[in-house]
PDB file of C-alpha atoms in Angstrom:
ATOM      1  CA  MET A   1      61.198 -61.085  65.237  1.00 45.00           C
ATOM      2  CA  PRO A   2      64.171 -58.749  64.816  1.00 45.00           C
ATOM      3  CA  VAL A   3      65.969 -58.145  68.116  1.00 51.00           C
ATOM      4  CA  GLU A   4      66.327 -54.488  67.096  1.00 88.00           C
ATOM      5  CA  ILE A   5      62.656 -53.827  67.832  1.00 94.00           C
ATOM      6  CA  GLU A   6      62.302 -51.431  70.773  1.00 96.00           C
ATOM      7  CA  ILE A   7      59.042 -50.722  72.580  1.00 97.00           C
ATOM      8  CA  ARG A   8      58.862 -47.174  73.966  1.00 97.00           C
ATOM      9  CA  GLU A   9      56.431 -44.307  74.320  1.00 97.00           C
ATOM     10  CA  CYS A  10      55.739 -42.064  71.351  1.00 97.00           C
ATOM     11  CA  THR A  11      56.324 -38.533  72.585  1.00 95.00           C
ATOM     12  CA  THR A  12      57.347 -36.306  69.684  1.00 97.00           C
ATOM     13  CA  VAL A  13      55.152 -34.770  67.005  1.00 97.00           C
ATOM     14  CA  ALA A  14      57.027 -36.759  64.359  1.00 97.00           C
ATOM     15  CA  GLU A  15      56.408 -40.035  66.195  1.00 97.00           C
ATOM     16  CA  LEU A  16      52.704 -39.305  66.628  1.00 97.00           C
ATOM     17  CA  ASP A  17      52.445 -38.314  62.958  1.00 97.00           C
ATOM     18  CA  ALA A  18      53.968 -41.704  62.143  1.00 97.00           C
ATOM     19  CA  CYS A  19      51.111 -43.300  64.121  1.00 97.00           C
ATOM     20  CA  VAL A  20      48.618 -41.403  61.970  1.00 97.00           C
ATOM     21  CA  GLN A  21      50.329 -42.534  58.785  1.00 96.00           C
ATOM     22  CA  LEU A  22      50.434 -46.145  59.982  1.00 96.00           C
ATOM     23  CA  GLN A  23      46.668 -46.040  60.537  1.00 95.00           C
ATOM     24  CA  ARG A  24      46.200 -45.039  56.900  1.00 92.00           C
ATOM     25  CA  GLN A  25      48.411 -47.889  55.709  1.00 92.00           C
ATOM     26  CA  VAL A  26      46.993 -50.641  57.918  1.00 92.00           C
ATOM     27  CA  PHE A  27      43.288 -49.783  58.162  1.00 87.00           C
ATOM     28  CA  ALA A  28      42.704 -47.985  54.845  1.00 80.00           C
ATOM     29  CA  LEU A  29      40.133 -45.755  56.517  1.00 79.00           C
ATOM     30  CA  PRO A  30      39.069 -42.336  55.242  1.00 81.00           C
ATOM     31  CA  ASP A  31      40.651 -39.379  57.002  1.00 86.00           C
ATOM     32  CA  LEU A  32      37.377 -38.740  58.849  1.00 85.00           C
ATOM     33  CA  GLU A  33      37.873 -42.064  60.688  1.00 86.00           C
ATOM     34  CA  ILE A  34      41.592 -41.645  61.402  1.00 92.00           C
ATOM     35  CA  THR A  35      42.621 -40.715  64.936  1.00 94.00           C
ATOM     36  CA  PRO A  36      44.569 -37.470  64.391  1.00 95.00           C
ATOM     37  CA  ARG A  37      47.734 -36.258  66.050  1.00 96.00           C
ATOM     38  CA  ARG A  38      45.774 -33.745  68.124  1.00 96.00           C
ATOM     39  CA  HIS A  39      43.681 -36.527  69.684  1.00 96.00           C
ATOM     40  CA  LEU A  40      46.824 -38.521  70.501  1.00 97.00           C
ATOM     41  CA  ILE A  41      48.329 -35.468  72.208  1.00 97.00           C
ATOM     42  CA  VAL A  42      45.158 -34.606  74.141  1.00 96.00           C
ATOM     43  CA  SER A  43      44.710 -38.160  75.400  1.00 95.00           C
ATOM     44  CA  GLN A  44      48.376 -38.169  76.479  1.00 95.00           C
ATOM     45  CA  ARG A  45      47.829 -34.964  78.461  1.00 95.00           C
ATOM     46  CA  ALA A  46      44.738 -36.550  80.045  1.00 95.00           C
ATOM     47  CA  GLY A  47      46.726 -39.516  81.360  1.00 95.00           C
ATOM     48  CA  GLY A  48      46.813 -41.834  78.358  1.00 97.00           C
ATOM     49  CA  TRP A  49      49.776 -42.827  76.251  1.00 97.00           C
ATOM     50  CA  THR A  50      50.866 -44.347  72.959  1.00 98.00           C
ATOM     51  CA  LEU A  51      53.490 -47.082  72.932  1.00 98.00           C
ATOM     52  CA  GLY A  52      55.408 -47.558  69.697  1.00 98.00           C
ATOM     53  CA  ALA A  53      57.393 -50.456  68.274  1.00 98.00           C
ATOM     54  CA  PHE A  54      60.489 -49.004  66.644  1.00 97.00           C
ATOM     55  CA  LEU A  55      63.026 -50.551  64.313  1.00 95.00           C
ATOM     56  CA  GLN A  56      65.796 -48.045  64.868  1.00 89.00           C
ATOM     57  CA  ASN A  57      63.870 -44.805  64.168  1.00 89.00           C
ATOM     58  CA  GLU A  58      61.127 -46.358  62.029  1.00 96.00           C
ATOM     59  CA  LEU A  59      57.731 -46.862  63.660  1.00 97.00           C
ATOM     60  CA  VAL A  60      56.420 -50.316  62.707  1.00 97.00           C
ATOM     61  CA  GLY A  61      53.595 -50.612  65.245  1.00 98.00           C
ATOM     62  CA  PHE A  62      51.800 -48.848  68.076  1.00 98.00           C
ATOM     63  CA  VAL A  63      49.096 -49.276  70.700  1.00 98.00           C
ATOM     64  CA  HIS A  64      47.059 -46.304  71.906  1.00 98.00           C
ATOM     65  CA  HIS A  65      45.902 -46.370  75.547  1.00 98.00           C
ATOM     66  CA  LEU A  66      43.185 -44.133  77.002  1.00 97.00           C
ATOM     67  CA  VAL A  67      42.099 -43.514  80.585  1.00 95.00           C
ATOM     68  CA  ALA A  68      38.550 -44.683  81.359  1.00 95.00           C
ATOM     69  CA  VAL A  69      36.249 -44.726  84.387  1.00 94.00           C
ATOM     70  CA  ARG A  70      33.972 -47.530  85.541  1.00 88.00           C
ATOM     71  CA  GLY A  71      31.410 -47.167  88.314  1.00 85.00           C
ATOM     72  CA  ASP A  72      31.921 -44.308  90.742  1.00 84.00           C
ATOM     73  CA  ASP A  73      35.688 -44.225  91.057  1.00 86.00           C
ATOM     74  CA  GLU A  74      37.456 -47.127  89.306  1.00 90.00           C
ATOM     75  CA  ILE A  75      40.013 -45.874  86.786  1.00 94.00           C
ATOM     76  CA  PHE A  76      41.106 -48.367  84.144  1.00 96.00           C
ATOM     77  CA  GLY A  77      42.606 -48.478  80.674  1.00 96.00           C
ATOM     78  CA  TYR A  78      40.855 -48.495  77.315  1.00 97.00           C
ATOM     79  CA  SER A  79      42.968 -49.725  74.408  1.00 97.00           C
ATOM     80  CA  HIS A  80      41.615 -47.628  71.566  1.00 94.00           C
ATOM     81  CA  MET A  81      43.634 -49.146  68.737  1.00 95.00           C
ATOM     82  CA  MET A  82      46.686 -51.174  67.810  1.00 97.00           C
ATOM     83  CA  ALA A  83      48.344 -51.310  64.404  1.00 96.00           C
ATOM     84  CA  VAL A  84      51.364 -53.154  63.027  1.00 97.00           C
ATOM     85  CA  ALA A  85      52.820 -52.443  59.582  1.00 96.00           C
ATOM     86  CA  ALA A  86      52.017 -55.126  56.999  1.00 93.00           C
ATOM     87  CA  ASP A  87      55.651 -56.219  56.556  1.00 94.00           C
ATOM     88  CA  TYR A  88      56.002 -56.771  60.312  1.00 95.00           C
ATOM     89  CA  GLN A  89      52.785 -58.614  61.074  1.00 94.00           C
ATOM     90  CA  ASN A  90      52.867 -62.198  62.425  1.00 92.00           C
ATOM     91  CA  LYS A  91      56.272 -61.568  63.989  1.00 94.00           C
ATOM     92  CA  GLY A  92      55.179 -61.164  67.608  1.00 95.00           C
ATOM     93  CA  ILE A  93      55.237 -57.367  67.599  1.00 96.00           C
ATOM     94  CA  GLY A  94      51.550 -57.048  68.488  1.00 96.00           C
ATOM     95  CA  ALA A  95      52.042 -59.337  71.493  1.00 97.00           C
ATOM     96  CA  ARG A  96      55.050 -57.330  72.643  1.00 97.00           C
ATOM     97  CA  LEU A  97      53.026 -54.135  72.442  1.00 98.00           C
ATOM     98  CA  LYS A  98      50.171 -55.615  74.467  1.00 98.00           C
ATOM     99  CA  TRP A  99      52.432 -57.035  77.188  1.00 98.00           C
ATOM    100  CA  ALA A 100      54.250 -53.696  77.377  1.00 98.00           C
ATOM    101  CA  GLN A 101      50.857 -52.021  77.734  1.00 98.00           C
ATOM    102  CA  ARG A 102      50.048 -54.371  80.617  1.00 98.00           C
ATOM    103  CA  ASP A 103      53.368 -53.625  82.340  1.00 98.00           C
ATOM    104  CA  ARG A 104      52.854 -49.876  82.024  1.00 97.00           C
ATOM    105  CA  ALA A 105      49.288 -50.082  83.370  1.00 97.00           C
ATOM    106  CA  LEU A 106      50.366 -52.183  86.359  1.00 97.00           C
ATOM    107  CA  THR A 107      53.081 -49.685  87.278  1.00 97.00           C
ATOM    108  CA  GLN A 108      50.341 -47.039  87.377  1.00 95.00           C
ATOM    109  CA  GLY A 109      48.250 -49.158  89.749  1.00 95.00           C
ATOM    110  CA  ARG A 110      45.699 -50.208  87.108  1.00 95.00           C
ATOM    111  CA  ASN A 111      44.451 -53.779  86.897  1.00 96.00           C
ATOM    112  CA  PHE A 112      42.034 -53.780  83.975  1.00 97.00           C
ATOM    113  CA  ILE A 113      42.116 -52.880  80.277  1.00 98.00           C
ATOM    114  CA  MET A 114      39.225 -53.029  77.815  1.00 97.00           C
ATOM    115  CA  TRP A 115      39.126 -52.999  74.017  1.00 98.00           C
ATOM    116  CA  THR A 116      37.040 -54.405  71.155  1.00 97.00           C
ATOM    117  CA  TRP A 117      37.491 -56.766  68.248  1.00 97.00           C
ATOM    118  CA  GLU A 118      35.432 -57.952  65.293  1.00 95.00           C
ATOM    119  CA  PRO A 119      33.603 -61.187  66.205  1.00 97.00           C
ATOM    120  CA  MET A 120      34.220 -62.838  62.826  1.00 96.00           C
ATOM    121  CA  ARG A 121      38.016 -62.443  62.779  1.00 94.00           C
ATOM    122  CA  VAL A 122      39.638 -65.781  63.654  1.00 96.00           C
ATOM    123  CA  ARG A 123      43.121 -64.384  64.201  1.00 95.00           C
ATOM    124  CA  ASN A 124      41.897 -61.608  66.514  1.00 96.00           C
ATOM    125  CA  ALA A 125      39.781 -64.004  68.566  1.00 97.00           C
ATOM    126  CA  HIS A 126      42.702 -66.401  69.047  1.00 97.00           C
ATOM    127  CA  PHE A 127      45.111 -63.602  69.920  1.00 97.00           C
ATOM    128  CA  ASN A 128      42.856 -61.865  72.435  1.00 98.00           C
ATOM    129  CA  LEU A 129      41.394 -64.908  74.186  1.00 98.00           C
ATOM    130  CA  ASN A 130      44.141 -67.524  73.975  1.00 97.00           C
ATOM    131  CA  ARG A 131      47.409 -65.608  73.774  1.00 97.00           C
ATOM    132  CA  LEU A 132      46.542 -62.655  76.034  1.00 98.00           C
ATOM    133  CA  GLY A 133      43.996 -64.330  78.318  1.00 98.00           C
ATOM    134  CA  ALA A 134      41.278 -61.726  77.898  1.00 98.00           C
ATOM    135  CA  THR A 135      37.643 -62.668  78.451  1.00 98.00           C
ATOM    136  CA  ALA A 136      34.418 -61.283  77.011  1.00 98.00           C
ATOM    137  CA  ALA A 137      30.957 -60.779  78.478  1.00 96.00           C
ATOM    138  CA  SER A 138      29.586 -57.947  76.314  1.00 96.00           C
ATOM    139  CA  TYR A 139      28.658 -57.578  72.633  1.00 97.00           C
ATOM    140  CA  ALA A 140      27.916 -54.331  70.792  1.00 96.00           C
ATOM    141  CA  GLU A 141      25.732 -54.242  67.688  1.00 96.00           C
ATOM    142  CA  ASN A 142      26.938 -51.909  64.924  1.00 94.00           C
ATOM    143  CA  LEU A 143      29.193 -50.009  67.320  1.00 93.00           C
ATOM    144  CA  TYR A 144      30.775 -47.688  64.758  1.00 88.00           C
ATOM    145  CA  GLY A 145      28.000 -47.622  62.163  1.00 84.00           C
ATOM    146  CA  THR A 146      27.335 -49.598  59.013  1.00 73.00           C
ATOM    147  CA  ASP A 147      30.044 -50.091  56.343  1.00 62.00           C
ATOM    148  CA  TYR A 148      32.877 -49.637  58.828  1.00 56.00           C
ATOM    149  CA  VAL A 149      35.284 -52.128  57.235  1.00 58.00           C
ATOM    150  CA  THR A 150      39.056 -51.833  57.549  1.00 56.00           C
ATOM    151  CA  ASP A 151      40.187 -53.972  54.607  1.00 58.00           C
ATOM    152  CA  PRO A 152      40.327 -52.136  51.251  1.00 52.00           C
ATOM    153  CA  ASP A 153      39.676 -55.384  49.354  1.00 55.00           C
ATOM    154  CA  GLU A 154      36.472 -55.886  51.317  1.00 52.00           C
ATOM    155  CA  LYS A 155      35.330 -52.362  50.449  1.00 52.00           C
ATOM    156  CA  ILE A 156      35.954 -53.025  46.764  1.00 45.00           C
ATOM    157  CA  ALA A 157      34.191 -56.374  46.972  1.00 49.00           C
ATOM    158  CA  GLY A 158      30.929 -54.715  47.911  1.00 51.00           C
ATOM    159  CA  ALA A 159      30.729 -55.441  51.618  1.00 56.00           C
ATOM    160  CA  ARG A 160      28.403 -52.508  52.094  1.00 62.00           C
ATOM    161  CA  GLY A 161      25.645 -53.039  54.609  1.00 70.00           C
ATOM    162  CA  ILE A 162      27.830 -55.035  57.006  1.00 85.00           C
ATOM    163  CA  ASP A 163      27.346 -53.723  60.530  1.00 90.00           C
ATOM    164  CA  SER A 164      30.356 -52.967  62.716  1.00 91.00           C
ATOM    165  CA  ASP A 165      29.559 -55.464  65.485  1.00 95.00           C
ATOM    166  CA  ARG A 166      32.206 -55.746  68.188  1.00 96.00           C
ATOM    167  CA  ILE A 167      33.043 -57.912  71.177  1.00 97.00           C
ATOM    168  CA  PHE A 168      34.370 -56.152  74.281  1.00 97.00           C
ATOM    169  CA  ALA A 169      37.534 -57.717  75.651  1.00 97.00           C
ATOM    170  CA  GLY A 170      38.139 -57.501  79.387  1.00 97.00           C
ATOM    171  CA  TRP A 171      41.771 -57.962  80.417  1.00 98.00           C
ATOM    172  CA  ASP A 172      42.221 -58.646  84.139  1.00 98.00           C
ATOM    173  CA  LEU A 173      45.904 -57.833  84.312  1.00 98.00           C
ATOM    174  CA  SER A 174      46.608 -59.489  87.679  1.00 97.00           C
ATOM    175  CA  SER A 175      44.520 -62.634  87.185  1.00 96.00           C
ATOM    176  CA  GLU A 176      46.247 -65.997  87.463  1.00 96.00           C
ATOM    177  CA  ARG A 177      45.515 -66.772  83.821  1.00 96.00           C
ATOM    178  CA  VAL A 178      46.997 -63.533  82.474  1.00 98.00           C
ATOM    179  CA  THR A 179      49.965 -63.661  84.850  1.00 98.00           C
ATOM    180  CA  LEU A 180      50.867 -67.156  83.655  1.00 97.00           C
ATOM    181  CA  LEU A 181      50.575 -66.188  80.006  1.00 97.00           C
ATOM    182  CA  ALA A 182      52.723 -63.094  80.604  1.00 97.00           C
ATOM    183  CA  SER A 183      55.477 -65.340  82.016  1.00 96.00           C
ATOM    184  CA  GLY A 184      55.335 -67.678  79.031  1.00 95.00           C
ATOM    185  CA  ALA A 185      53.524 -70.438  80.920  1.00 96.00           C
ATOM    186  CA  GLU A 186      50.335 -72.171  79.821  1.00 93.00           C
ATOM    187  CA  PRO A 187      47.375 -71.784  82.215  1.00 93.00           C
ATOM    188  CA  PRO A 188      45.249 -74.849  82.963  1.00 91.00           C
ATOM    189  CA  PRO A 189      42.184 -75.192  80.708  1.00 87.00           C
ATOM    190  CA  PRO A 190      38.881 -74.235  82.352  1.00 88.00           C
ATOM    191  CA  GLY A 191      37.266 -77.519  81.328  1.00 90.00           C
ATOM    192  CA  GLU A 192      34.557 -78.292  78.823  1.00 95.00           C
ATOM    193  CA  PRO A 193      32.672 -75.249  77.536  1.00 97.00           C
ATOM    194  CA  VAL A 194      29.000 -74.856  78.329  1.00 97.00           C
ATOM    195  CA  VAL A 195      28.242 -73.263  74.962  1.00 97.00           C
ATOM    196  CA  THR A 196      30.170 -72.847  71.701  1.00 98.00           C
ATOM    197  CA  ILE A 197      29.541 -70.407  68.862  1.00 98.00           C
ATOM    198  CA  GLU A 198      30.926 -71.168  65.410  1.00 97.00           C
ATOM    199  CA  ILE A 199      32.134 -68.518  62.982  1.00 97.00           C
ATOM    200  CA  PRO A 200      33.142 -68.777  59.307  1.00 94.00           C
ATOM    201  CA  PRO A 201      36.751 -69.923  58.860  1.00 93.00           C
ATOM    202  CA  ASN A 202      37.479 -67.104  56.394  1.00 91.00           C
ATOM    203  CA  TRP A 203      35.263 -64.081  56.933  1.00 91.00           C
ATOM    204  CA  SER A 204      37.142 -61.891  54.471  1.00 87.00           C
ATOM    205  CA  THR A 205      36.588 -64.393  51.649  1.00 89.00           C
ATOM    206  CA  MET A 206      32.884 -64.648  52.480  1.00 90.00           C
ATOM    207  CA  LEU A 207      32.537 -60.864  52.334  1.00 87.00           C
ATOM    208  CA  LYS A 208      34.147 -60.806  48.893  1.00 85.00           C
ATOM    209  CA  GLU A 209      32.247 -63.770  47.449  1.00 87.00           C
ATOM    210  CA  ASP A 210      28.792 -63.480  49.020  1.00 89.00           C
ATOM    211  CA  ALA A 211      28.104 -60.376  51.115  1.00 85.00           C
ATOM    212  CA  ALA A 212      24.446 -61.372  51.563  1.00 88.00           C
ATOM    213  CA  ALA A 213      25.435 -64.702  53.127  1.00 92.00           C
ATOM    214  CA  ALA A 214      27.954 -62.840  55.285  1.00 91.00           C
ATOM    215  CA  ARG A 215      25.215 -60.582  56.614  1.00 92.00           C
ATOM    216  CA  GLN A 216      23.106 -63.614  57.533  1.00 94.00           C
ATOM    217  CA  GLU A 217      26.040 -65.204  59.329  1.00 96.00           C
ATOM    218  CA  GLN A 218      26.632 -61.991  61.244  1.00 95.00           C
ATOM    219  CA  LEU A 219      23.017 -61.913  62.400  1.00 96.00           C
ATOM    220  CA  ARG A 220      23.226 -65.551  63.530  1.00 97.00           C
ATOM    221  CA  VAL A 221      26.432 -64.991  65.483  1.00 98.00           C
ATOM    222  CA  ARG A 222      25.052 -61.783  66.997  1.00 98.00           C
ATOM    223  CA  GLU A 223      21.954 -63.586  68.287  1.00 98.00           C
ATOM    224  CA  GLU A 224      23.949 -66.526  69.681  1.00 98.00           C
ATOM    225  CA  PHE A 225      26.274 -64.165  71.540  1.00 98.00           C
ATOM    226  CA  ARG A 226      23.291 -62.290  72.918  1.00 97.00           C
ATOM    227  CA  ARG A 227      21.753 -65.476  74.283  1.00 98.00           C
ATOM    228  CA  ALA A 228      25.029 -66.638  75.822  1.00 98.00           C
ATOM    229  CA  PHE A 229      25.714 -63.327  77.543  1.00 98.00           C
ATOM    230  CA  ASP A 230      22.092 -62.985  78.686  1.00 97.00           C
ATOM    231  CA  ALA A 231      22.554 -66.379  80.376  1.00 97.00           C
ATOM    232  CA  GLY A 232      25.492 -64.983  82.352  1.00 97.00           C
ATOM    233  CA  LEU A 233      28.146 -66.963  80.468  1.00 98.00           C
ATOM    234  CA  VAL A 234      31.657 -65.648  79.831  1.00 98.00           C
ATOM    235  CA  CYS A 235      33.679 -66.216  76.671  1.00 98.00           C
ATOM    236  CA  ALA A 236      37.154 -67.316  77.737  1.00 97.00           C
ATOM    237  CA  GLY A 237      38.578 -69.358  74.881  1.00 97.00           C
ATOM    238  CA  PHE A 238      38.660 -69.930  71.150  1.00 98.00           C
ATOM    239  CA  ASP A 239      39.196 -73.135  69.179  1.00 97.00           C
ATOM    240  CA  ARG A 240      40.668 -72.259  65.801  1.00 94.00           C
ATOM    241  CA  GLU A 241      41.522 -75.884  64.995  1.00 90.00           C
ATOM    242  CA  ALA A 242      37.892 -77.012  64.811  1.00 86.00           C
ATOM    243  CA  PRO A 243      36.379 -77.589  61.323  1.00 86.00           C
ATOM    244  CA  ARG A 244      34.586 -74.316  61.917  1.00 92.00           C
ATOM    245  CA  PRO A 245      36.395 -72.084  64.429  1.00 97.00           C
ATOM    246  CA  GLN A 246      34.386 -71.583  67.592  1.00 98.00           C
ATOM    247  CA  TYR A 247      34.168 -69.385  70.664  1.00 98.00           C
ATOM    248  CA  LEU A 248      34.088 -71.202  74.007  1.00 98.00           C
ATOM    249  CA  PHE A 249      31.776 -70.067  76.816  1.00 98.00           C
ATOM    250  CA  TYR A 250      31.902 -70.970  80.515  1.00 97.00           C
ATOM    251  CA  GLU A 251      30.033 -70.263  83.685  1.00 96.00           C
ATOM    252  CA  ALA A 252      31.611 -67.245  85.372  1.00 92.00           C
ATOM    253  CA  GLY A 253      32.222 -69.128  88.609  1.00 83.00           C
ATOM    254  CA  ARG A 254      34.471 -71.667  86.879  1.00 80.00           C
ATOM    255  CA  LEU A 255      36.977 -69.091  85.655  1.00 77.00           C
TER     256      LEU A 255
END
């Protein structure tokens, strides 16, 4: 990754407009689904913030952080979105943004951040569970509505009718596991999983080649997650080296 990359808060109108433009480039969503500059400004005034990854004055990535409330009085962070420009993906910029988000939250006295990811995305599952040390204990069916796909090729391929299922990531910022990962160390494995859930190795290809089969796979994975979470299990790992990548579930008391 270029050493010139600087992580800092986006504060000017021009910088926030660059975040809007980056959403268009990365997610290929219609304007109705784009988070506008006004929302970024309002959330900043309400205690949130947007961290940008800059190469000199060019924005090449950002993470948008909202303030959320859990229970009666616990304030925590909700990571609404993160985007990295196509030419700068797989260079560690996303990880730098997330660790900078953790540092900022800790300085504000916050110890927990939540966000979502698509269950069928191998790279996202590995990044969130293995590299960041997040866990998951909640699954949302069709969170954003049907046909909410963020890859233009998948839209063209006829992936209509695919529900926007999401897994909720819970990031305990001060946990031993996350603290070790933040320092570059490898935390000890939690042992053998109680349950595993397989996903297709290439979801995007399945959507393009056989959307009907993809829908059936989504329903299977949805039901298996529901059963695992109903049993009180926590997802705390992902094996992407298996013949079919798989989520790893453990009893909560072992984590």
